[in-house]
Tab-separated table of C-alpha atoms and ligand atoms in Angstrom:
chain	number	residue	atom	x	y	z
A	1	MET	CA	30.288	120.556	71.581
A	2	ILE	CA	32.384	118.976	74.345
A	3	VAL	CA	36.162	119.382	74.218
A	4	PRO	CA	37.757	116.157	75.550
A	5	HIS	CA	39.895	117.763	78.252
A	6	PRO	CA	42.893	117.848	78.571
A	7	VAL	CA	43.872	118.770	75.019
A	8	VAL	CA	47.569	118.526	74.159
A	9	LEU	CA	48.612	119.397	70.598
A	10	ARG	CA	52.201	119.098	69.405
A	11	GLY	CA	53.598	120.741	66.304
A	12	PRO	CA	57.154	120.644	64.954
A	13	ARG	CA	58.349	123.333	67.393
A	14	ILE	CA	55.547	124.120	69.803
A	15	GLN	CA	53.015	122.516	72.075
A	16	LEU	CA	49.538	123.641	73.108
A	17	ARG	CA	48.344	122.422	76.487
A	18	PRO	CA	45.767	123.395	79.123
A	19	VAL	CA	46.449	126.383	81.395
A	20	GLN	CA	47.994	125.449	84.772
A	21	ARG	CA	48.594	127.334	88.037
A	22	THR	CA	52.305	127.483	87.181
A	23	ASP	CA	51.447	129.728	84.202
A	24	ILE	CA	50.015	132.535	86.366
A	25	ALA	CA	53.128	134.767	86.394
A	26	GLN	CA	53.626	134.477	82.622
A	27	LEU	CA	49.943	135.062	81.891
A	28	ARG	CA	50.022	138.248	84.001
A	29	LYS	CA	53.117	139.365	82.092
A	30	LEU	CA	51.439	138.667	78.738
A	31	TRP	CA	48.222	140.501	79.611
A	32	ALA	CA	50.079	143.479	81.101
A	33	ASN	CA	52.126	143.916	77.921
A	34	ARG	CA	50.940	146.951	75.977
A	35	HIS	CA	52.519	145.783	72.711
A	36	VAL	CA	50.451	142.594	72.852
A	37	MET	CA	47.241	144.023	74.229
A	38	SER	CA	47.137	147.204	72.157
A	39	HIS	CA	46.061	144.998	69.239
A	40	LEU	CA	43.049	143.941	71.293
A	41	GLY	CA	41.879	147.329	72.510
A	42	TYR	CA	44.013	147.655	75.674
A	43	PRO	CA	46.760	150.178	74.832
A	44	LYS	CA	48.182	150.020	78.367
A	45	GLY	CA	47.722	146.281	78.828
A	46	ILE	CA	45.615	144.769	81.599
A	47	ARG	CA	47.081	144.561	85.082
A	48	LEU	CA	45.510	141.761	87.109
A	49	SER	CA	46.446	140.624	90.614
A	50	LYS	CA	47.900	137.154	91.185
A	51	GLU	CA	44.780	136.303	93.158
A	52	LYS	CA	42.458	137.279	90.333
A	53	VAL	CA	44.357	135.243	87.765
A	54	ALA	CA	44.601	132.295	90.182
A	55	ALA	CA	40.822	132.410	90.654
A	56	TRP	CA	40.368	132.419	86.862
A	57	VAL	CA	42.716	129.448	86.442
A	58	SER	CA	41.047	127.425	89.175
A	59	GLY	CA	37.647	127.898	87.534
A	60	LEU	CA	38.798	126.672	84.123
A	61	TYR	CA	37.798	123.395	82.484
A	62	ARG	CA	34.930	122.578	84.867
A	63	ASP	CA	32.627	122.565	81.888
A	64	CYS	CA	34.418	122.042	78.580
A	65	ASP	CA	31.337	122.578	76.453
A	66	LEU	CA	32.147	125.131	73.740
A	67	ALA	CA	28.476	126.083	73.630
A	68	VAL	CA	28.920	127.524	77.129
A	69	ASN	CA	32.618	128.338	77.574
A	70	PRO	CA	35.704	129.086	75.527
A	71	TYR	CA	38.653	126.655	75.814
A	72	PRO	CA	41.850	128.581	76.673
A	73	ILE	CA	45.180	126.934	76.097
A	74	VAL	CA	48.849	127.814	76.658
A	75	VAL	CA	51.496	127.885	73.903
A	76	THR	CA	54.908	126.506	74.942
A	77	ASP	CA	58.024	125.211	73.252
A	78	HIS	CA	58.848	121.528	73.564
A	79	GLY	CA	60.679	122.274	76.822
A	80	ASP	CA	57.371	123.622	78.249
A	81	HIS	CA	58.659	127.223	78.273
A	82	PHE	CA	55.754	129.653	78.060
A	83	LEU	CA	55.438	131.466	74.726
A	84	GLY	CA	51.873	132.742	74.957
A	85	GLU	CA	48.209	131.918	75.120
A	86	ALA	CA	45.580	130.873	72.598
A	87	CYS	CA	41.877	130.203	72.743
A	88	ILE	CA	39.138	128.251	70.993
A	89	GLY	CA	36.263	130.688	71.386
A	90	GLN	CA	32.797	129.872	72.627
A	91	MET	CA	30.722	128.569	69.707
A	92	SER	CA	27.905	130.663	68.293
A	93	ARG	CA	24.470	129.138	67.607
A	94	GLU	CA	25.519	128.871	63.971
A	95	GLY	CA	28.472	126.685	65.010
A	96	VAL	CA	31.213	129.285	64.535
A	97	SER	CA	34.124	129.603	66.946
A	98	THR	CA	36.686	132.445	67.020
A	99	LEU	CA	40.358	131.492	67.352
A	100	GLU	CA	42.878	133.803	68.980
A	101	VAL	CA	46.627	133.587	69.597
A	102	LYS	CA	48.723	135.971	71.750
A	103	LEU	CA	52.463	135.566	72.176
A	104	LEU	CA	55.014	137.456	74.264
A	105	PRO	CA	56.732	139.952	71.899
A	106	GLU	CA	60.152	138.315	72.315
A	107	HIS	CA	58.719	135.306	70.482
A	108	TRP	CA	57.128	137.160	67.559
A	109	GLY	CA	58.288	136.790	63.980
A	110	LYS	CA	59.561	133.209	64.311
A	111	GLY	CA	56.508	131.481	62.876
A	112	TYR	CA	55.212	130.310	66.277
A	113	GLY	CA	51.913	132.192	65.830
A	114	ARG	CA	51.284	130.519	62.528
A	115	GLU	CA	52.165	127.098	63.928
A	116	ALA	CA	49.855	127.610	66.937
A	117	LEU	CA	46.976	128.686	64.706
A	118	ALA	CA	47.603	125.777	62.322
A	119	LEU	CA	47.429	123.326	65.233
A	120	LEU	CA	44.184	124.848	66.468
A	121	VAL	CA	42.597	124.870	63.001
A	122	HIS	CA	43.587	121.260	62.416
A	123	TYR	CA	42.297	120.199	65.837
A	124	CYS	CA	39.000	122.128	65.578
A	125	PHE	CA	38.134	120.750	62.158
A	126	THR	CA	39.544	117.233	62.371
A	127	HIS	CA	38.891	116.288	65.999
A	128	LEU	CA	36.037	118.579	67.096
A	129	ARG	CA	34.445	118.916	63.641
A	130	ILE	CA	33.481	122.532	64.268
A	131	PRO	CA	31.557	123.785	61.180
A	132	ALA	CA	33.431	127.085	60.773
A	133	LEU	CA	36.163	129.156	62.374
A	134	GLN	CA	36.719	132.888	62.391
A	135	ALA	CA	39.388	135.389	63.423
A	136	THR	CA	38.990	139.079	64.129
A	137	PRO	CA	42.345	140.896	63.817
A	138	ALA	CA	42.391	144.680	64.110
A	139	VAL	CA	42.667	146.348	60.696
A	140	THR	CA	46.078	147.709	61.732
A	141	ASN	CA	47.389	144.320	62.949
A	142	LEU	CA	49.223	143.299	59.774
A	143	ARG	CA	51.173	140.491	61.422
A	144	ALA	CA	47.971	138.808	62.654
A	145	ILE	CA	46.290	139.377	59.285
A	146	ARG	CA	49.187	137.666	57.479
A	147	MET	CA	49.013	134.840	60.011
A	148	VAL	CA	45.285	134.138	59.509
A	149	GLU	CA	45.524	134.507	55.718
A	150	ALA	CA	48.368	131.983	55.643
A	151	LEU	CA	45.981	129.451	57.170
A	152	GLY	CA	43.268	130.025	54.560
A	153	PHE	CA	41.011	132.412	56.480
A	154	GLU	CA	39.361	134.839	54.051
A	155	PRO	CA	38.138	138.357	54.842
A	156	SER	CA	34.393	138.953	54.757
A	157	GLY	CA	35.163	142.325	53.164
A	158	GLU	CA	33.569	144.263	56.009
A	159	THR	CA	35.167	146.008	58.957
A	160	TYR	CA	33.483	146.147	62.340
A	161	ASP	CA	33.880	148.293	65.432
A	162	TRP	CA	34.844	146.689	68.710
A	163	VAL	CA	33.434	148.858	71.462
A	164	PRO	CA	34.524	148.087	75.036
A	165	PRO	CA	31.761	147.257	77.495
A	166	ARG	CA	31.012	150.087	79.936
A	167	ALA	CA	32.839	148.363	82.820
A	168	LEU	CA	36.091	148.306	80.785
A	169	ARG	CA	36.031	151.863	79.438
A	170	LYS	CA	38.864	152.991	81.768
A	171	THR	CA	41.352	150.543	80.288
A	172	ALA	CA	39.997	149.651	76.845
A	173	VAL	CA	39.550	151.685	73.674
A	174	PRO	CA	37.446	150.999	70.559
A	175	TYR	CA	39.131	149.599	67.449
A	176	GLN	CA	38.167	148.371	64.008
A	177	TYR	CA	38.623	144.777	63.014
A	178	THR	CA	38.153	142.662	59.912
A	179	LEU	CA	36.178	139.448	60.132
A	180	PHE	CA	38.037	136.488	58.583
A	181	THR	CA	36.280	133.148	58.171
A	182	LEU	CA	37.327	129.594	57.373
A	183	PRO	CA	34.503	127.068	56.826
A	184	ARG	CA	35.379	123.400	57.328
A	185	ALA	CA	34.601	122.671	53.656
A	186	ARG	CA	37.243	125.179	52.524
A	187	TYR	CA	39.755	123.641	54.909
A	188	ALA	CA	38.975	120.187	53.480
A	189	GLU	CA	39.423	121.494	49.921
A	190	ARG	CA	42.737	123.145	50.800
A	191	SER	CA	43.904	120.007	52.555
A	192	ALA	CA	43.255	118.040	49.372
A	193	THR	CA	45.291	120.397	47.186
A	194	SER	CA	48.816	121.725	47.026
A	195	GLN	CA	47.637	124.781	48.984
A	196	SER	CA	47.469	122.550	52.037
A	197	ARG	CA	51.106	123.026	53.065
A	198	PRO	CA	50.369	125.007	56.237
A	199	PHE	CA	48.022	122.245	57.404
A	200	SER	CA	49.799	119.090	56.329
A	201	ALA	CA	53.041	120.240	57.959
A	202	ILE	CA	51.306	120.065	61.329
A	203	GLN	CA	50.337	116.903	63.130
A	204	ALA	CA	48.028	117.369	66.077
A	205	THR	CA	48.185	114.508	68.541
A	206	ALA	CA	44.929	113.053	69.758
A	207	PRO	CA	43.909	114.429	73.140
A	208	THR	CA	45.336	112.437	76.027
A	209	ALA	CA	43.124	110.899	78.669
A	210	PRO	CA	42.912	112.787	82.011
B	1	COA	C1	49.707	137.837	65.951
B	1	COA	C2	50.808	136.965	66.561
B	1	COA	C3	50.171	135.812	67.344
B	1	COA	C4	51.618	136.391	65.388
B	1	COA	O1	52.604	135.522	65.873
B	1	COA	P1	54.067	135.456	65.235
B	1	COA	O2	54.709	134.240	65.753
B	1	COA	O3	54.731	136.763	65.430
B	1	COA	O4	53.672	135.283	63.718
B	1	COA	P2	54.514	134.551	62.632
B	1	COA	O5	55.981	134.639	62.928
B	1	COA	O6	53.895	133.222	62.453
B	1	COA	O7	54.268	135.519	61.380
B	1	COA	C5	53.008	135.758	60.864
B	1	COA	C6	53.151	136.545	59.554
B	1	COA	O8	53.371	137.925	59.829
B	1	COA	C7	54.422	138.409	59.023
B	1	COA	N1	55.003	139.568	59.693
B	1	COA	C8	55.966	139.609	60.616
B	1	COA	N2	56.182	140.873	61.001
B	1	COA	C9	55.316	141.643	60.314
B	1	COA	C10	55.049	143.037	60.279
B	1	COA	N3	55.695	143.893	61.069
B	1	COA	N4	54.087	143.484	59.444
B	1	COA	C11	53.413	142.620	58.650
B	1	COA	N5	53.608	141.292	58.658
B	1	COA	C12	54.572	140.810	59.469
B	1	COA	C13	55.337	137.229	58.898
B	1	COA	O9	56.221	137.390	57.792
B	1	COA	C14	54.335	136.127	58.709
B	1	COA	O10	53.846	136.099	57.393
B	1	COA	P3	54.391	135.033	56.356
B	1	COA	O11	54.195	133.697	57.024
B	1	COA	O12	53.510	135.245	55.183
B	1	COA	O13	55.828	135.362	56.144
B	1	COA	C15	51.761	137.761	67.480
B	1	COA	O14	52.379	138.763	66.735
B	1	COA	C16	51.045	138.356	68.687
B	1	COA	O15	50.953	137.721	69.712
B	1	COA	N6	50.545	139.609	68.560
B	1	COA	C17	49.846	140.290	69.659
B	1	COA	C18	48.478	139.689	69.938
B	1	COA	C19	47.640	139.644	68.693
B	1	COA	O16	47.627	140.570	67.916
B	1	COA	N7	46.936	138.527	68.504
B	1	COA	C20	46.107	138.308	67.345
B	1	COA	C21	44.705	138.632	67.638
B	1	COA	S1	43.674	138.123	66.261
């Protein structure tokens, strides 16, 4: 499934846009933050050199096929101030993509996470027509769990263990997560009922031409 790059999505208070070189310092700050990254198995954060992040940024969006690559995106306010990062995950063979949102802690608790996720859900189902979305918050990450539930994601009822790959064992630790899923049909049903408030409040703009 090809993402028509560049994607720009605007909500009432935030914007999602492709990652740029000018985001490197803020991305390094976000990834190095232990309060953010501890929810993802990195209790001390991840410290990456400018060069490493620059190399990552310059390799992005060469192939915007979700079957092969994820599509990372930056969360900003309408003044283009960096709030965090989000991602439409690489699609599984079954057509499922995992969504993720990470914000700098100074921006937590203001509803930006929920707005970012709502924009992504709307875009993935309405524009990309992805069959199903999932989210994998740690069982202890109550804020993220409330965020995904607010958007209609439902828990599978099972918890899973995330185990860091061998190469990351110095910085990463295992954690348990719950699998939440949202099939497109459920989204369509919710959108047609009064439960659709989180979706209908958000208008994603069509992607702009390069
Ligand atoms: C998860 C994250 C993106 C949420 O963003 P946010 O802007 O803080 O979230 P929101 O303000 O939209 O709030 C989400 C919900 O959490 C609730 N919440 C806030 N603080 C909470 C707390 N300490 N415990 C439980 N719930 C809390 C809010 O009330 C809201 O629920 P509601 O809409 O039902 O009232 C953000 O906290 C973050 O970046 N965390 C670190 C990275 C991470 O965990 N990413 C998720 C990986 S799946």
